[in-house]
Short mmCIF file of C-alpha atoms and ligand atoms in Angstrom, two decimals:
data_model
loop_
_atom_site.label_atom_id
_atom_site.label_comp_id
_atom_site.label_asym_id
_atom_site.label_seq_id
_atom_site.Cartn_x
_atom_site.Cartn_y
_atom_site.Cartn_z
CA UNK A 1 118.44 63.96 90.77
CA UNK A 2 117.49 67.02 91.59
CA UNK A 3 116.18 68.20 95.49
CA UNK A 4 112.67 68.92 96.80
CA UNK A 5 112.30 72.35 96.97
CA UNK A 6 110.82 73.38 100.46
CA UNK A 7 107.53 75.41 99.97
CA UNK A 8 107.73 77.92 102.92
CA UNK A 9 104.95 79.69 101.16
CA UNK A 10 102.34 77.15 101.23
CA UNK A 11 103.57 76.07 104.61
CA UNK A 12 103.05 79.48 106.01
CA UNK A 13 99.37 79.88 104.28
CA UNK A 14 99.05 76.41 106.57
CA UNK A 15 100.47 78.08 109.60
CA UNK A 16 98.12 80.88 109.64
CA UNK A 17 95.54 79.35 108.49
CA UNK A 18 96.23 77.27 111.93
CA UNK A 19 96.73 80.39 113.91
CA UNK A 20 93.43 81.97 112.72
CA UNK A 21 91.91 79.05 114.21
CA UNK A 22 93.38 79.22 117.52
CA UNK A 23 92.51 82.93 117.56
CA UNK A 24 89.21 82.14 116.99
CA UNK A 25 89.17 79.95 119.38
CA UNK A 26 90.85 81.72 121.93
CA UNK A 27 87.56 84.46 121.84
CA UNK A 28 85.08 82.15 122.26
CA UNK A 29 86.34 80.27 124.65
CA UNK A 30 88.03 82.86 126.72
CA UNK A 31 87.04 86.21 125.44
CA UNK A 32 90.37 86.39 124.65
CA UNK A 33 91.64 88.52 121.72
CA UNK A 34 95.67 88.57 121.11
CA UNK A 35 96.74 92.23 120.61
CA UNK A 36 99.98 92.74 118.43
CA UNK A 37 101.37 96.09 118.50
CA UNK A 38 103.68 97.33 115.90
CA UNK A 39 106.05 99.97 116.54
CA UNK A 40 108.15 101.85 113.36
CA UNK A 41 110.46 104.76 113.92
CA UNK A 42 111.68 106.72 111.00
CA UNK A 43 110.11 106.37 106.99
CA UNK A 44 112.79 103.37 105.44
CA UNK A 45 110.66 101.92 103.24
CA UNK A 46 111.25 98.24 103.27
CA UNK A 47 110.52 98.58 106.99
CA UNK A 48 107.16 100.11 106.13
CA UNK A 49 106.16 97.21 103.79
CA UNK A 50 107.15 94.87 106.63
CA UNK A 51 105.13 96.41 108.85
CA UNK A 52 102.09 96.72 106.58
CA UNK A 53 102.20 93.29 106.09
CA UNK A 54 102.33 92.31 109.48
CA UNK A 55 99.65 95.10 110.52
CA UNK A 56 97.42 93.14 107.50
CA UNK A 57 97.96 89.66 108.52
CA UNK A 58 97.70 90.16 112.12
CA UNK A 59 93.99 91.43 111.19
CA UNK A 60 93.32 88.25 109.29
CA UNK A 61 94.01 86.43 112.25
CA UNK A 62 91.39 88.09 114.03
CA UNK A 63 93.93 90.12 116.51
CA UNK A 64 93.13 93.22 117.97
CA UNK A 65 96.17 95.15 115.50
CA UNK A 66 97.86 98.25 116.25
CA UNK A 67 100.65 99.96 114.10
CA UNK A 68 102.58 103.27 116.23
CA UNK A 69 104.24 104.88 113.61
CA UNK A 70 106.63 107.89 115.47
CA UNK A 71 108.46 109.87 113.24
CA UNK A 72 112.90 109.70 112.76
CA UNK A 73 113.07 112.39 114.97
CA UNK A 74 111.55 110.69 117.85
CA UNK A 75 113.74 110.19 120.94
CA UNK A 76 115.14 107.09 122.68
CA UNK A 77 113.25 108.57 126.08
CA UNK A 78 110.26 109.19 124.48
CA UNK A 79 110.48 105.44 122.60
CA UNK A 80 111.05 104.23 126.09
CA UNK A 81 107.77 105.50 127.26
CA UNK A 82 106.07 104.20 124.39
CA UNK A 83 107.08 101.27 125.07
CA UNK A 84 106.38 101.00 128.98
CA UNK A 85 102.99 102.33 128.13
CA UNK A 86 102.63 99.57 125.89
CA UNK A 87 104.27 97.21 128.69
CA UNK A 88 101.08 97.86 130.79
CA UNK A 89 98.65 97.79 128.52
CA UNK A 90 96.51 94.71 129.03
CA UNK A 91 94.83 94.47 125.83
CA UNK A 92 98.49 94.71 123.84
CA UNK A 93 100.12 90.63 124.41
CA UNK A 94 102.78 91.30 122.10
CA UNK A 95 105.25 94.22 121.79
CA UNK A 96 107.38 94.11 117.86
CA UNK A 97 109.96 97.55 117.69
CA UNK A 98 110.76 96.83 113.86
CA UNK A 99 114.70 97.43 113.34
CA UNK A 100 116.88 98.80 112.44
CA UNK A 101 116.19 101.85 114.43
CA UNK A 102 117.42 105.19 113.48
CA UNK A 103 121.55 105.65 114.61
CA UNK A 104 120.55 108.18 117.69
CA UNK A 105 118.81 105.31 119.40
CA UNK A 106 120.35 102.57 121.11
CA UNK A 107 118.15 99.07 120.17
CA UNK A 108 119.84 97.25 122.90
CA UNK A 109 118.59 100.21 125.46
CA UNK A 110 115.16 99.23 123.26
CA UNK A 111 114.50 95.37 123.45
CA UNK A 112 115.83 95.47 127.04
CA UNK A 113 112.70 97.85 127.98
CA UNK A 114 110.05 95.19 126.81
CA UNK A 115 108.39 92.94 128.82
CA UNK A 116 109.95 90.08 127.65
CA UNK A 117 106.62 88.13 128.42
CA UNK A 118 105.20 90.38 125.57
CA UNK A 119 108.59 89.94 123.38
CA UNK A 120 107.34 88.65 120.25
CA UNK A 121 110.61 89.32 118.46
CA UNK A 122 112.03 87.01 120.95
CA UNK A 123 115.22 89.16 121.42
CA UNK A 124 115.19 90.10 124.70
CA UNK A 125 118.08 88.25 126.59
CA UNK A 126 115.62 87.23 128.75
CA UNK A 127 113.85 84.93 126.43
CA UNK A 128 117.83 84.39 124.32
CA UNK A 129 118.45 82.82 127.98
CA UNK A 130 115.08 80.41 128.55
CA UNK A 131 115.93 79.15 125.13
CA UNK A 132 118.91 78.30 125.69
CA UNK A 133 118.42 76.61 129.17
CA UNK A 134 115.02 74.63 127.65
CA UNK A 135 112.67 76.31 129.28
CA UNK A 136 109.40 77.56 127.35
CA UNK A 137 110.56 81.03 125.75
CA UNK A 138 109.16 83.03 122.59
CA UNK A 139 111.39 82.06 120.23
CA UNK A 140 112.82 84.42 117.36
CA UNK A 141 110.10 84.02 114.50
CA UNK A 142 113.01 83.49 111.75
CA UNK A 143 114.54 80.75 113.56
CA UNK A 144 111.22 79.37 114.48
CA UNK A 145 109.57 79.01 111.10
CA UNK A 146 113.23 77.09 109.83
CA UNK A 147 113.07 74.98 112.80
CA UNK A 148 108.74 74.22 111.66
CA UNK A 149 110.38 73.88 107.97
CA UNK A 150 113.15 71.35 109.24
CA UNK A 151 110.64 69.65 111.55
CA UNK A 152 108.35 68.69 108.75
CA UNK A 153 111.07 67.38 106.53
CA UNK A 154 112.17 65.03 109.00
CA UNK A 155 109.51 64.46 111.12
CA UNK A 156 109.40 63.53 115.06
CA UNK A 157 112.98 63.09 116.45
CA UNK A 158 114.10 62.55 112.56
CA UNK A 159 116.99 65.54 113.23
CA UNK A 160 118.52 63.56 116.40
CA UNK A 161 122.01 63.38 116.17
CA UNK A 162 122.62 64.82 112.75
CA UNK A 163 125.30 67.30 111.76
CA UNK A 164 124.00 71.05 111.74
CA UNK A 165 125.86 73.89 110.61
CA UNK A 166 125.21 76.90 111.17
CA UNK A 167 126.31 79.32 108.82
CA UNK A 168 125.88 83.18 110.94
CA UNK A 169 125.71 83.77 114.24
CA UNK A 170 123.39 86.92 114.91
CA UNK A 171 121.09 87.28 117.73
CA UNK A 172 118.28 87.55 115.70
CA UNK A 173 119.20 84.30 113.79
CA UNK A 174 121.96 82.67 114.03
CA UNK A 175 122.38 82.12 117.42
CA UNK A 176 118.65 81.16 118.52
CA UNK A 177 118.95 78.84 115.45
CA UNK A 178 121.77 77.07 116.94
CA UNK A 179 119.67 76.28 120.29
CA UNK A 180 116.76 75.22 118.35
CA UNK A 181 119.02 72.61 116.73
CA UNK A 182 120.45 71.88 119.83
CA UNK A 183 117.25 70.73 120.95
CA UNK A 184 116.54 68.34 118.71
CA UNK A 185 119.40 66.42 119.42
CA UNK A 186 121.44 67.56 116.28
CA UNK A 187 125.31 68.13 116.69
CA UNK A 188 125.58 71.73 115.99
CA UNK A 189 128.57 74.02 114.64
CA UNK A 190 127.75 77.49 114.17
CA UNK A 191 130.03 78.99 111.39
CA UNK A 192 130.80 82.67 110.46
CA UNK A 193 132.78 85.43 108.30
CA UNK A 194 136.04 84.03 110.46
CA UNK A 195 135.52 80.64 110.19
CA UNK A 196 138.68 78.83 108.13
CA UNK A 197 137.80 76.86 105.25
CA UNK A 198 134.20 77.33 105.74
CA UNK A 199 133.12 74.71 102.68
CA UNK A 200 134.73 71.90 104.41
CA UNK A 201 132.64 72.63 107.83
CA UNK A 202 129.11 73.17 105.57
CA UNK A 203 130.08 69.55 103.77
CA UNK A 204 129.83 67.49 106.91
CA UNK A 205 126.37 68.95 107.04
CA UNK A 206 122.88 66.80 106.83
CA UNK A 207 121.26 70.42 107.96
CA UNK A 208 122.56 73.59 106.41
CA UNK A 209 121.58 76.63 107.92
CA UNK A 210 122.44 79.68 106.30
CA UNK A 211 122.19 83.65 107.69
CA UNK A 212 125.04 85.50 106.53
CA UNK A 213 123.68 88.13 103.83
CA UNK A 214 126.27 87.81 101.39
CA UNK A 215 124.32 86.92 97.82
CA UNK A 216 125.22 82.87 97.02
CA UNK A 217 128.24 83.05 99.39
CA UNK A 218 127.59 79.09 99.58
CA UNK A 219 128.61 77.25 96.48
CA UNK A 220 128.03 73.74 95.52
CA UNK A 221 131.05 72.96 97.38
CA UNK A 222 129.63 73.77 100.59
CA UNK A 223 126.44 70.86 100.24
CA UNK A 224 126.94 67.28 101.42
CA UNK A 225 124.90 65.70 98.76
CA UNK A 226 121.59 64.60 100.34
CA UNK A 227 121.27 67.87 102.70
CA UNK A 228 118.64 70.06 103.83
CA UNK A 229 119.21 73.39 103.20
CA UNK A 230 117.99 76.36 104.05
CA UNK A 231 118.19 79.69 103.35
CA UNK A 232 117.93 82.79 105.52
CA UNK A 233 119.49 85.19 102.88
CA UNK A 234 117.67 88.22 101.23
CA UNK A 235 119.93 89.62 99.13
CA UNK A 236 119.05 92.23 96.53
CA UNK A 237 121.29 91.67 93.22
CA UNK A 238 121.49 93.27 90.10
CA UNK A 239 119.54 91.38 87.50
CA UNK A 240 121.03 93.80 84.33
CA UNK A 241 118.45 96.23 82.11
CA UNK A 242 118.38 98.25 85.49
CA UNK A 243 116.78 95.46 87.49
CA UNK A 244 117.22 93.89 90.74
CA UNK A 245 116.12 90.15 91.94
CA UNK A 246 116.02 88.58 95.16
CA UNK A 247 118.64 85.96 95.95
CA UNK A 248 119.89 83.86 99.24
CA UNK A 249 122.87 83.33 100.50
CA UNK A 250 123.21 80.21 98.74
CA UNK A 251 123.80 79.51 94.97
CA UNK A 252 120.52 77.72 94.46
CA UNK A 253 121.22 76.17 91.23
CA UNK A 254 124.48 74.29 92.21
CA UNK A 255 122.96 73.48 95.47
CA UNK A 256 119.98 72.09 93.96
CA UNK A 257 121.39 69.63 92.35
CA UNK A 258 123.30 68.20 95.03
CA UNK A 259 121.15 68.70 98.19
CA UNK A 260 118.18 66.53 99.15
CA UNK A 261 115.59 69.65 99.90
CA UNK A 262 116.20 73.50 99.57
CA UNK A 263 114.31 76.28 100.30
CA UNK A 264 113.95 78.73 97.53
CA UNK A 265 114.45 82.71 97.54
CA UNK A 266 112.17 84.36 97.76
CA UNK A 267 109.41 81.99 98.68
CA UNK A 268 111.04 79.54 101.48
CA UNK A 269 112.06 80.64 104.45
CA UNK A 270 110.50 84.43 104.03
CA UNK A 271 107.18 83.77 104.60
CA UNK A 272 107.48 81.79 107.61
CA UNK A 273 108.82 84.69 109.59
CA UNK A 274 105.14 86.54 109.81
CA UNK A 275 103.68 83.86 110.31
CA UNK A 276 105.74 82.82 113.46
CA UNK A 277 105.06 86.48 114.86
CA UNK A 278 101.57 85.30 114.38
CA UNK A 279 102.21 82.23 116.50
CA UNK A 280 104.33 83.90 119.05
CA UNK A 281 101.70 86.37 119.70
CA UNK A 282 98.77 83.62 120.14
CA UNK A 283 101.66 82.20 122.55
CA UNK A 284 102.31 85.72 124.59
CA UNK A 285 98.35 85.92 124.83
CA UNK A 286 98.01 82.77 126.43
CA UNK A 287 100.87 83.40 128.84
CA UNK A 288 99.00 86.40 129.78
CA UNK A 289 95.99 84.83 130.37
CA UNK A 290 97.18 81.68 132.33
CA UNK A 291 95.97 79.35 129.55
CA UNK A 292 98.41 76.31 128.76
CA UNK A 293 100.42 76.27 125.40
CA UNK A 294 102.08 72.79 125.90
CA UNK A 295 105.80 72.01 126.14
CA UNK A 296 108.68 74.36 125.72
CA UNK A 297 109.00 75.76 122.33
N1 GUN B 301 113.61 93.98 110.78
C1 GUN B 301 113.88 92.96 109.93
N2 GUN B 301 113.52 91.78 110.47
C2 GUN B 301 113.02 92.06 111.70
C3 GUN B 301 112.47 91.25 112.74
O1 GUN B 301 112.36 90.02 112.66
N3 GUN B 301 112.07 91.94 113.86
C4 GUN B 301 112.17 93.28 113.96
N4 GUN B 301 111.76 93.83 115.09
N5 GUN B 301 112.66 94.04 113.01
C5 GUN B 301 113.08 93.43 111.89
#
């Protein structure tokens, strides 16, 4: 038998569709509109896609969009003051610096200097540290959208006391990953490129998480048969006659036949991410304006 794939894709048209609403009706009720302001340093061109897509999508939610684009050159001071001006600004709710940033600036320096009440990215240790001590925080939209992909395969309290692994442990993902597990009760392990024997850990898993960026680094003989799996990886490979494809970091055809659900690459866990900015902006608005958003995320 072979697993369900996960459809990130359709659940993310879901998701926004969702968000769109709340936007909606956010401004009528309120007369508030969620402002998202991108900010882009430098011309890499996969960053520029990203941030098309999120300038284009935060306009179909109805958001008051902004992209900054400032040019490789640009300073660290004068990114600072970009982004204190943007710290004040009431009409901007959420604050996204895409990354990587250019070598002469530090993005540590960076993410400290937002408001972390406007930290959509959710990487500012203020909001690492309400995550991991329960309290409501915005949530890194990677992690997020995997933990709204797990959540609807198992439904309420279906994850509680299952085996996690982890497979990466970056701020962006792996870590915040590992609390959002945490919370629902799973026992977690967060694996990484120094962990011994690393397909014994991943075959104790009912939830396989994997981040690492190393193209189908997890074989078949890293799934428990019956697992959920998904996959964080976007890895570029040669595809021969001088093209590329997009793979994850697990080998999707051995894994599929042994798992119970997978998310595919491209198509799973990808499309999720935007639309979690979406949601974490509709969340930073409502913060802003005093308007409840329910229990901790
Ligand atoms: N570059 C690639 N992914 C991300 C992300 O989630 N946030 C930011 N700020 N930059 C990125």
């Amino acid at each position: 038998m072979t697993a369900d794939i996960i459809d990130g894709k359709a659940f993310a048209v879901g998701l926004r569709g969702m968000v769109a609403l709340q936007s909606g009706q956010l401004k009528a009720d309120h007369s508030l509109v969620p402002g998202l302001t991108v900010v882009i340093v430098g011309e890499d061109p996969a960053s520029q896609v990203y941030v098309r897509n999120k300038g284009k999508i935060a306009v179909e939610m109805g958001f008051l969009s902004d992209t900054i684009r400032l040019a490789e050159e640009t300073t660290q001071g004068q990114l600072l003051d970009v982004v204190a001006n943007l710290n004040e600004d009431p009409a901007v709710h959420g604050i996204l610096v895409q990354l990587p940033l250019p070598k002469h600036i530090d993005e540590g320096a960076i993410i400290l200097a937002i408001d972390p009440n406007k930290d959509v990215d959710g990487l500012h240790p203020i909001n690492a540290g309400r995550l991991a001590s329960g309290q409501s925080a915005l949530v890194p939209c990677t992690p997020l959208g995997c933990s709204m992909l797990l959540a609807d395969q198992f439904g309420q309290g279906g994850m509680s006391g299952k085996r996690a692994v982890m497979v990466g442990r970056s701020n962006l993902v792996g870590k915040p990953m590992a609390q959002l597990l945490l919370a629902e009760h799973c026992t977690v392990t967060i694996a990484h490129s120094r962990t011994q024997d690393l397909p014994a850990i991943c075959q104790e898993a009912d939830i396989l998480v994997a981040a690492v960026g190393v193209p189908e680094i997890l074989g078949g003989d890293c799934i428990k048969p019956g697992a959920v799996v998904i996959d964080v990886g976007m890895n570029r490979i040669d595809a021969g006659g001088g093209k590329t494809r997009l793979t994850g970091d697990v080998d999707f055809d051995a894994a599929k036949e042994i798992a119970g659900a997978i998310t595919p690459v491209p198509g799973g866990v990808g499309p999720m991410t935007i639309a979690c900015l979406m949601v974490n902006t509709v969340t930073a608005a409502c913060w802003a304006a005093g308007i409840d958003t329910g229990p901790a995320a």
